[in-house]
Short mmCIF file of C-alpha atoms and ligand atoms in Angstrom, two decimals:
data_model
loop_
_atom_site.label_atom_id
_atom_site.label_comp_id
_atom_site.label_asym_id
_atom_site.label_seq_id
_atom_site.Cartn_x
_atom_site.Cartn_y
_atom_site.Cartn_z
CA UNK S 776 -11.49 118.13 102.52
CA UNK S 777 -11.10 118.91 98.01
CA UNK S 778 -15.52 120.28 97.21
CA UNK S 779 -16.98 118.07 94.57
CA UNK S 780 -18.44 119.81 90.77
CA UNK S 781 -21.82 120.01 91.34
CA UNK S 782 -24.27 117.86 89.06
CA UNK S 783 -27.73 118.73 88.64
CA UNK S 784 -31.21 117.41 86.48
CA UNK S 785 -34.72 117.12 87.01
CA UNK S 786 -37.45 115.20 85.20
CA UNK S 787 -41.52 116.74 85.13
CA UNK S 788 -44.00 114.65 87.92
CA UNK S 789 -46.65 113.91 84.41
CA UNK S 790 -46.60 111.64 82.65
CA UNK S 791 -45.15 107.74 82.56
CA UNK S 792 -41.80 107.28 83.40
CA UNK S 793 -40.43 105.57 80.31
CA UNK S 794 -37.27 103.27 79.25
CA UNK S 795 -36.52 106.79 77.79
CA UNK S 796 -36.50 108.28 80.83
CA UNK S 797 -34.61 105.85 82.30
CA UNK S 798 -31.29 105.71 79.12
CA UNK S 799 -31.47 108.89 78.93
CA UNK S 800 -31.81 110.53 81.97
CA UNK S 801 -31.93 108.47 85.44
CA UNK S 802 -29.02 106.04 84.89
CA UNK S 803 -26.81 108.31 84.13
CA UNK S 804 -27.59 109.93 87.51
CA UNK S 805 -27.45 107.15 88.90
CA UNK S 806 -23.31 106.45 88.07
CA UNK S 807 -22.35 109.50 88.35
CA UNK S 808 -23.52 109.69 91.70
CA UNK S 809 -20.84 109.21 93.54
CA UNK S 810 -17.76 111.34 91.91
CA UNK S 811 -20.33 114.49 91.82
CA UNK S 812 -22.66 116.12 94.46
CA UNK S 813 -25.81 115.65 93.08
CA UNK S 814 -28.82 117.72 93.21
CA UNK S 815 -32.15 116.00 91.76
CA UNK S 816 -35.26 118.02 91.52
CA UNK S 817 -38.80 116.87 90.47
CA UNK S 818 -39.57 119.99 88.67
CA UNK S 819 -43.34 119.96 89.66
CA UNK S 820 -43.99 123.62 88.45
CA UNK S 821 -42.15 123.15 84.95
CA UNK S 822 -44.85 120.31 84.40
CA UNK S 823 -47.29 123.03 85.20
CA UNK S 824 -46.32 125.06 81.99
CA UNK S 825 -49.63 122.35 80.69
CA UNK S 826 -52.78 121.61 82.61
CA UNK S 827 -53.22 119.00 84.96
CA UNK S 828 -54.88 117.26 87.55
CA UNK S 829 -53.76 118.77 90.84
CA UNK S 830 -55.24 114.86 92.44
CA UNK S 831 -53.24 113.49 89.69
CA UNK S 832 -49.94 115.50 90.75
CA UNK S 833 -49.98 114.73 94.32
CA UNK S 834 -50.06 111.56 93.02
CA UNK S 835 -47.51 111.60 90.17
CA UNK S 836 -45.33 113.61 92.70
CA UNK S 837 -44.33 110.50 94.63
CA UNK S 838 -44.78 108.32 92.70
CA UNK S 839 -42.19 110.22 90.44
CA UNK S 840 -39.64 110.09 93.99
CA UNK S 841 -40.22 106.54 94.18
CA UNK S 842 -38.56 105.58 91.04
CA UNK S 843 -35.67 108.36 91.42
CA UNK S 844 -35.18 106.30 95.08
CA UNK S 845 -35.87 102.62 93.58
CA UNK S 846 -33.63 103.92 90.47
CA UNK S 847 -31.00 104.04 93.00
CA UNK S 848 -30.68 107.92 94.22
CA UNK S 849 -29.54 107.81 97.59
CA UNK S 850 -31.33 110.93 99.70
CA UNK S 851 -27.36 109.87 101.61
CA UNK S 852 -24.40 110.80 98.59
CA UNK S 853 -27.84 112.98 96.50
CA UNK S 854 -30.38 116.35 97.30
CA UNK S 855 -33.87 114.97 96.15
CA UNK S 856 -36.25 117.70 96.35
CA UNK S 857 -39.37 119.24 94.66
CA UNK S 858 -38.54 122.74 92.82
CA UNK S 859 -41.34 124.23 94.23
CA UNK S 860 -40.56 124.22 97.74
CA UNK S 861 -37.52 126.16 96.64
CA UNK S 862 -38.58 129.51 96.15
CA UNK S 863 -34.87 130.70 94.42
CA UNK S 864 -36.31 128.56 91.91
CA UNK S 865 -38.64 131.36 90.20
CA UNK S 866 -37.18 133.90 92.07
CA UNK S 867 -33.77 133.27 90.83
CA UNK S 868 -35.95 132.61 86.46
CA UNK S 869 -37.06 136.64 87.80
CA UNK S 870 -33.58 137.48 87.65
CA UNK S 871 -33.11 136.10 84.61
CA UNK S 872 -36.33 137.33 82.64
CA UNK S 873 -34.95 140.38 82.38
CA UNK S 874 -31.87 138.76 80.99
CA UNK S 875 -33.22 136.29 78.62
CA UNK S 876 -34.20 138.04 74.79
CA UNK S 877 -37.62 137.37 73.38
CA UNK S 878 -36.20 136.18 70.47
CA UNK S 879 -34.65 133.42 71.30
CA UNK S 880 -37.20 131.54 73.78
CA UNK S 881 -38.85 131.59 69.98
CA UNK S 882 -36.52 130.11 68.51
CA UNK S 883 -37.18 126.87 70.82
CA UNK S 884 -38.45 123.84 69.09
CA UNK S 885 -39.76 122.43 73.10
CA UNK S 886 -42.18 125.12 72.49
CA UNK S 887 -42.86 125.65 69.63
CA UNK S 888 -44.43 121.56 68.82
CA UNK S 889 -46.33 121.92 72.29
CA UNK S 890 -47.66 124.90 71.78
CA UNK S 891 -48.35 123.67 67.96
CA UNK S 892 -50.40 121.41 69.39
CA UNK S 893 -53.50 123.74 70.53
CA UNK S 894 -52.40 126.95 69.21
CA UNK S 895 -49.46 128.79 69.51
CA UNK S 896 -52.23 132.11 70.79
CA UNK S 897 -53.07 129.80 73.80
CA UNK S 898 -50.34 128.48 74.41
CA UNK S 899 -49.68 129.49 78.26
CA UNK S 900 -46.94 131.97 79.36
CA UNK S 901 -44.89 129.05 81.61
CA UNK S 902 -45.03 127.00 78.53
CA UNK S 903 -42.73 129.58 77.11
CA UNK S 904 -40.98 130.29 80.28
CA UNK S 905 -40.42 127.34 80.15
CA UNK S 906 -36.15 127.65 79.37
CA UNK S 907 -36.18 130.47 81.10
CA UNK S 908 -36.85 128.84 85.22
CA UNK S 909 -34.82 125.61 83.69
CA UNK S 910 -30.98 127.41 83.13
CA UNK S 911 -31.99 129.32 86.78
CA UNK S 912 -32.81 125.50 88.40
CA UNK S 913 -28.80 124.54 86.53
CA UNK S 914 -27.71 127.97 88.02
CA UNK S 915 -28.40 128.06 90.79
CA UNK S 916 -26.68 125.88 92.52
CA UNK S 917 -24.16 126.50 90.20
CA UNK S 918 -23.57 122.96 88.62
CA UNK S 919 -20.96 121.89 86.66
CA UNK S 920 -22.61 119.04 84.53
CA UNK S 921 -26.01 118.20 83.98
CA UNK S 922 -27.04 114.18 82.57
CA UNK S 923 -29.94 115.03 80.45
CA UNK S 924 -31.41 113.55 76.54
CA UNK S 925 -30.85 114.08 73.61
CA UNK S 926 -34.16 116.06 73.65
CA UNK S 927 -32.67 118.81 76.13
CA UNK S 928 -29.50 120.00 74.13
CA UNK S 929 -31.61 123.13 72.80
CA UNK S 930 -32.20 124.09 76.20
CA UNK S 931 -28.92 123.62 77.51
CA UNK S 932 -27.35 125.93 75.01
CA UNK S 933 -29.84 129.03 76.09
CA UNK S 934 -28.63 127.93 79.68
CA UNK S 935 -25.34 128.44 79.17
CA UNK S 936 -25.63 131.61 77.05
CA UNK S 937 -27.70 132.88 79.45
CA UNK S 938 -25.12 132.45 82.06
CA UNK S 939 -22.46 134.01 79.94
CA UNK S 940 -24.50 136.89 79.20
CA UNK S 941 -25.15 137.59 83.03
CA UNK S 942 -21.71 137.07 84.04
CA UNK S 943 -20.33 139.38 81.47
CA UNK S 944 -23.60 141.86 82.31
CA UNK S 945 -23.09 142.41 85.89
CA UNK S 946 -19.04 140.39 86.28
CA UNK S 947 -18.97 136.16 87.29
CA UNK S 948 -21.42 134.87 89.19
CA UNK S 949 -22.88 132.11 87.32
CA UNK S 950 -20.93 128.46 87.01
CA UNK S 951 -21.73 127.86 82.40
CA UNK S 952 -22.85 123.82 82.77
CA UNK S 953 -21.64 121.54 80.45
CA UNK S 954 -24.02 118.73 79.56
CA UNK S 955 -23.93 115.01 80.00
CA UNK S 956 -26.10 113.54 76.82
CA UNK S 957 -24.68 109.75 77.13
CA UNK S 958 -23.36 106.96 74.08
CA UNK S 959 -26.15 105.80 73.99
CA UNK S 960 -30.02 106.16 75.17
CA UNK S 961 -30.23 110.39 74.57
CA UNK S 962 -32.95 109.99 72.33
CA UNK S 963 -35.44 106.35 73.17
CA UNK S 964 -37.45 106.37 69.71
CA UNK S 965 -41.31 105.44 69.92
CA UNK S 966 -41.73 101.73 69.97
CA UNK S 967 -44.51 102.24 66.74
CA UNK S 968 -42.87 105.36 65.49
CA UNK S 969 -39.14 105.04 65.65
CA UNK S 970 -39.18 108.94 63.77
CA UNK S 971 -40.61 110.29 66.86
CA UNK S 972 -39.57 110.29 70.35
CA UNK S 973 -40.31 107.96 73.03
CA UNK S 974 -42.74 110.24 75.29
CA UNK S 975 -44.39 110.99 78.60
CA UNK S 976 -47.00 112.21 77.25
CA UNK S 977 -47.87 109.92 74.22
CA UNK S 978 -52.05 109.08 74.53
CA UNK S 979 -50.28 105.39 72.49
CA UNK S 980 -49.44 103.02 75.61
CA UNK S 981 -48.22 100.78 73.17
CA UNK S 982 -45.73 103.45 71.79
CA UNK S 983 -43.30 103.49 75.17
CA UNK S 984 -41.66 100.72 77.76
CA UNK S 985 -43.27 102.82 81.53
CA UNK S 986 -40.95 101.76 83.67
CA UNK S 987 -43.83 100.67 85.71
CA UNK S 988 -45.26 98.13 83.43
CA UNK S 989 -45.61 94.83 85.14
CA UNK S 990 -42.67 91.90 82.92
CA UNK S 991 -45.03 90.26 80.89
CA UNK S 992 -46.53 94.13 79.22
CA UNK S 993 -42.87 95.25 78.76
CA UNK S 994 -42.85 91.76 76.57
CA UNK S 995 -45.22 91.89 74.75
CA UNK S 996 -44.31 95.85 73.74
CA UNK S 997 -41.06 94.42 72.52
CA UNK S 998 -42.21 91.69 70.80
CA UNK S 999 -45.03 93.97 69.21
CA UNK S 1000 -42.59 97.02 68.16
CA UNK S 1001 -42.31 97.97 65.02
CA UNK S 1002 -39.47 96.52 62.63
CA UNK S 1003 -38.12 97.32 59.32
CA UNK S 1004 -38.13 95.78 56.24
CA UNK S 1005 -35.32 93.40 55.52
CA UNK S 1006 -34.03 90.60 58.70
CA UNK S 1007 -30.60 91.99 59.14
CA UNK S 1008 -29.77 92.76 63.02
CA UNK S 1009 -28.30 96.13 61.69
CA UNK S 1010 -28.03 99.58 62.69
CA UNK S 1011 -28.81 101.93 59.55
CA UNK S 1012 -30.29 105.07 58.98
CA UNK S 1013 -32.30 103.44 56.25
CA UNK S 1014 -33.33 101.65 59.73
CA UNK S 1015 -34.67 103.24 61.92
CA UNK S 1016 -36.93 100.93 63.37
CA UNK S 1017 -33.86 98.33 64.35
CA UNK S 1018 -31.05 100.92 64.87
CA UNK S 1019 -33.49 101.74 67.80
CA UNK S 1020 -33.96 98.94 69.18
CA UNK S 1021 -29.53 97.53 69.01
CA UNK S 1022 -29.55 101.37 70.77
CA UNK S 1023 -31.85 99.92 73.98
CA UNK S 1024 -29.81 96.29 74.01
CA UNK S 1025 -26.28 98.62 74.26
CA UNK S 1026 -27.30 101.31 76.60
CA UNK S 1027 -29.41 98.53 79.29
CA UNK S 1028 -27.06 96.15 78.41
CA UNK S 1029 -23.12 98.57 78.10
CA UNK S 1030 -22.89 95.95 75.24
CA UNK S 1031 -21.24 97.87 71.87
CA UNK S 1032 -23.77 98.09 68.80
CA UNK S 1033 -21.02 96.41 66.79
CA UNK S 1034 -20.66 93.72 69.19
CA UNK S 1035 -24.66 92.99 69.05
CA UNK S 1036 -24.71 93.44 65.26
CA UNK S 1037 -22.59 90.18 65.69
CA UNK S 1038 -24.64 87.96 67.99
CA UNK S 1039 -27.13 88.14 65.66
CA UNK S 1040 -25.72 87.94 62.86
CA UNK S 1041 -28.26 85.13 60.45
CA UNK S 1042 -30.55 84.99 62.89
CA UNK S 1043 -34.05 87.06 62.62
CA UNK S 1044 -36.24 89.85 64.31
CA UNK S 1045 -37.79 87.26 66.60
CA UNK S 1046 -34.71 85.97 68.36
CA UNK S 1047 -33.15 89.49 69.23
CA UNK S 1048 -36.80 91.00 69.84
CA UNK S 1049 -37.57 88.22 72.79
CA UNK S 1050 -33.66 88.57 74.13
CA UNK S 1051 -33.68 92.60 74.38
CA UNK S 1052 -37.38 91.90 76.07
CA UNK S 1053 -35.32 90.56 78.75
CA UNK S 1054 -32.67 92.72 78.63
CA UNK S 1055 -35.08 95.10 78.93
CA UNK S 1056 -37.31 93.35 81.96
CA UNK S 1057 -34.28 92.64 84.05
CA UNK S 1058 -33.19 96.80 84.05
CA UNK S 1059 -36.85 97.24 84.79
CA UNK S 1060 -38.27 94.68 87.27
CA UNK S 1061 -35.74 95.13 90.01
CA UNK S 1062 -37.00 99.00 90.10
CA UNK S 1063 -40.16 98.70 89.96
CA UNK S 1064 -40.63 96.17 93.04
CA UNK S 1065 -38.89 98.82 94.98
CA UNK S 1066 -40.51 101.56 93.77
CA UNK S 1067 -44.09 99.57 94.63
CA UNK S 1068 -42.98 98.83 97.86
CA UNK S 1069 -40.95 102.91 98.82
CA UNK S 1070 -45.29 104.20 97.36
CA UNK S 1071 -46.84 101.88 100.35
CA UNK S 1072 -44.84 104.60 102.66
CA UNK S 1073 -45.97 108.35 101.55
CA UNK S 1074 -45.12 109.94 104.74
CA UNK S 1075 -42.05 108.70 104.48
CA UNK S 1076 -41.12 109.25 100.81
CA UNK S 1077 -42.48 113.41 102.01
CA UNK S 1078 -40.13 113.08 104.81
CA UNK S 1079 -36.66 112.66 102.16
CA UNK S 1080 -38.32 115.49 99.69
CA UNK S 1081 -39.07 117.56 102.37
CA UNK S 1082 -35.35 117.39 104.00
CA UNK S 1083 -33.71 117.91 100.75
CA UNK S 1084 -35.83 120.87 100.42
CA UNK S 1085 -33.86 122.07 103.36
CA UNK S 1086 -30.30 121.07 101.95
CA UNK S 1087 -31.17 122.83 98.56
CA UNK S 1088 -32.42 125.94 100.14
CA UNK S 1089 -29.44 126.72 102.15
CA UNK S 1090 -27.84 126.56 98.46
CA UNK S 1091 -29.81 128.26 96.46
CA UNK S 1092 -29.94 131.79 99.04
CA UNK S 1093 -26.83 131.86 98.67
CA UNK S 1094 -26.85 132.16 94.71
CA UNK S 1095 -29.89 134.19 94.69
CA UNK S 1096 -28.27 137.17 97.18
CA UNK S 1097 -25.01 136.97 95.11
CA UNK S 1098 -27.73 137.48 92.06
CA UNK S 1099 -29.26 140.09 93.64
CA UNK S 1100 -26.10 141.92 94.75
CA UNK S 1101 -24.77 141.60 91.08
CA UNK S 1102 -27.52 143.25 90.09
CA UNK S 1103 -27.87 145.77 92.32
CA UNK S 1104 -30.88 144.87 94.38
CA UNK S 1105 -28.29 144.40 97.88
P1 ATP O 1428 -42.51 114.73 76.67
O1 ATP O 1428 -42.83 113.56 75.54
O2 ATP O 1428 -44.04 114.06 77.90
O3 ATP O 1428 -41.63 116.07 77.44
P2 ATP O 1428 -40.40 113.35 78.27
O4 ATP O 1428 -40.69 112.00 78.04
O5 ATP O 1428 -39.57 114.09 77.41
O6 ATP O 1428 -42.03 114.33 78.62
P3 ATP O 1428 -39.30 114.67 80.09
O7 ATP O 1428 -39.85 114.68 81.75
O8 ATP O 1428 -39.17 115.56 79.68
O9 ATP O 1428 -39.88 113.67 79.70
O10 ATP O 1428 -37.62 114.77 80.39
C1 ATP O 1428 -36.91 113.89 81.87
C2 ATP O 1428 -35.70 113.31 81.13
O11 ATP O 1428 -35.59 112.60 79.89
C3 ATP O 1428 -35.04 114.20 80.22
O12 ATP O 1428 -33.45 114.46 80.59
C4 ATP O 1428 -35.20 113.88 78.93
O13 ATP O 1428 -34.35 114.17 77.40
C5 ATP O 1428 -35.29 112.73 79.06
N1 ATP O 1428 -36.18 111.65 77.82
C6 ATP O 1428 -37.02 112.47 77.68
N2 ATP O 1428 -37.75 111.36 76.55
C7 ATP O 1428 -36.18 110.31 76.53
C8 ATP O 1428 -36.02 109.24 74.91
N3 ATP O 1428 -37.31 109.03 74.56
N4 ATP O 1428 -34.80 109.00 75.22
C9 ATP O 1428 -33.43 109.42 75.80
N5 ATP O 1428 -34.07 110.47 77.04
C10 ATP O 1428 -35.01 111.16 76.79
N1 LTN O 1429 -37.10 120.41 80.32
C1 LTN O 1429 -36.72 118.79 81.07
C2 LTN O 1429 -36.51 119.30 82.04
C3 LTN O 1429 -35.74 119.92 83.58
C4 LTN O 1429 -34.46 119.78 83.80
C5 LTN O 1429 -34.09 120.58 84.24
C6 LTN O 1429 -32.81 118.90 83.60
C7 LTN O 1429 -36.62 121.12 84.89
N2 LTN O 1429 -35.21 122.07 84.47
C8 LTN O 1429 -32.91 121.14 84.85
C9 LTN O 1429 -32.32 119.51 84.23
C10 LTN O 1429 -31.45 120.68 84.33
C11 LTN O 1429 -37.14 118.15 80.81
O1 LTN O 1429 -36.10 117.13 80.83
N3 LTN O 1429 -37.93 118.06 79.42
#
């Protein structure tokens, strides 16, 4: 039997999963699922890099599992599991910590942005080391492809550097992974500020459409989304708000932006937003409904995650042993 190439990706179980996470990540995971052998991880250890309330975190982990499955991740085709349940992630992260450089981690813009919020001195060491754990996640499975949103580009570059450096120092060990960033929906911007990324940790619910928002809330948020001056429905750097809404429309429907511009010639923002509201509701409502059903059976979700962890451990063990041996720890 021909062996399939591997995909790995993950999302942190923190905040409210939003349209950007769906279009930038989850939707593409589902589309790649048949062609690859897939590992879709709930990166709960990454979530700990900023303070979390244990009670909330516990709930968010199950919620994320439900959203993975409700979006169309099939546990028969894909390994769905929690990062903390496979000890190889932190074990390999240590080995990679000894290969990564302080200078490299200091240049990571996500660290700089997040650390800035509370002062760099007060940021956790975990937040600083975040990209190394992320590299371990992927290299542990020798994954070829990592489907993510645009914001992860720098972390993926570092991951590739660490894989190459390790291979150069100790001999061929890891696959150097490629990133998959979708042509539309890779960087969905906040609805109230088209210059900022739509973010899970935003304190302003009007800035994002959560996958679990009720249909009327989705329609309302899209209707109230910021627009640019002028009336034309066209994408351009001077019109970041309508450009973002066109990108969302394109990513959700698979239609090209020029095609949408043509279809909306002579129509106003009101008509466009009304249609977009319906497009987004059609995309998210079935996921929301299925997720609610799945959340009624927490034991079923936990069982899926444990079965996934068992399968992941098998693959992880062999890569970790290989890396140990190459470094002289056999
Ligand atoms: P936060 O803003 O709190 O850091 P997040 O919204 O970026 O969180 P993550 O868990 O960091 O969420 O990201 C999960 C996946 O969703 C990643 O693949 C990421 O690239 C993608 N993603 C996140 N935000 C967006 C966005 N606005 N548009 C497209 N993809 C996104
Ligand atoms: N840092 C990623 C989440 C993440 C991830 C990964 C993505 C952790 N480990 C491995 C792809 C592959 C983020 O989206 N913030």
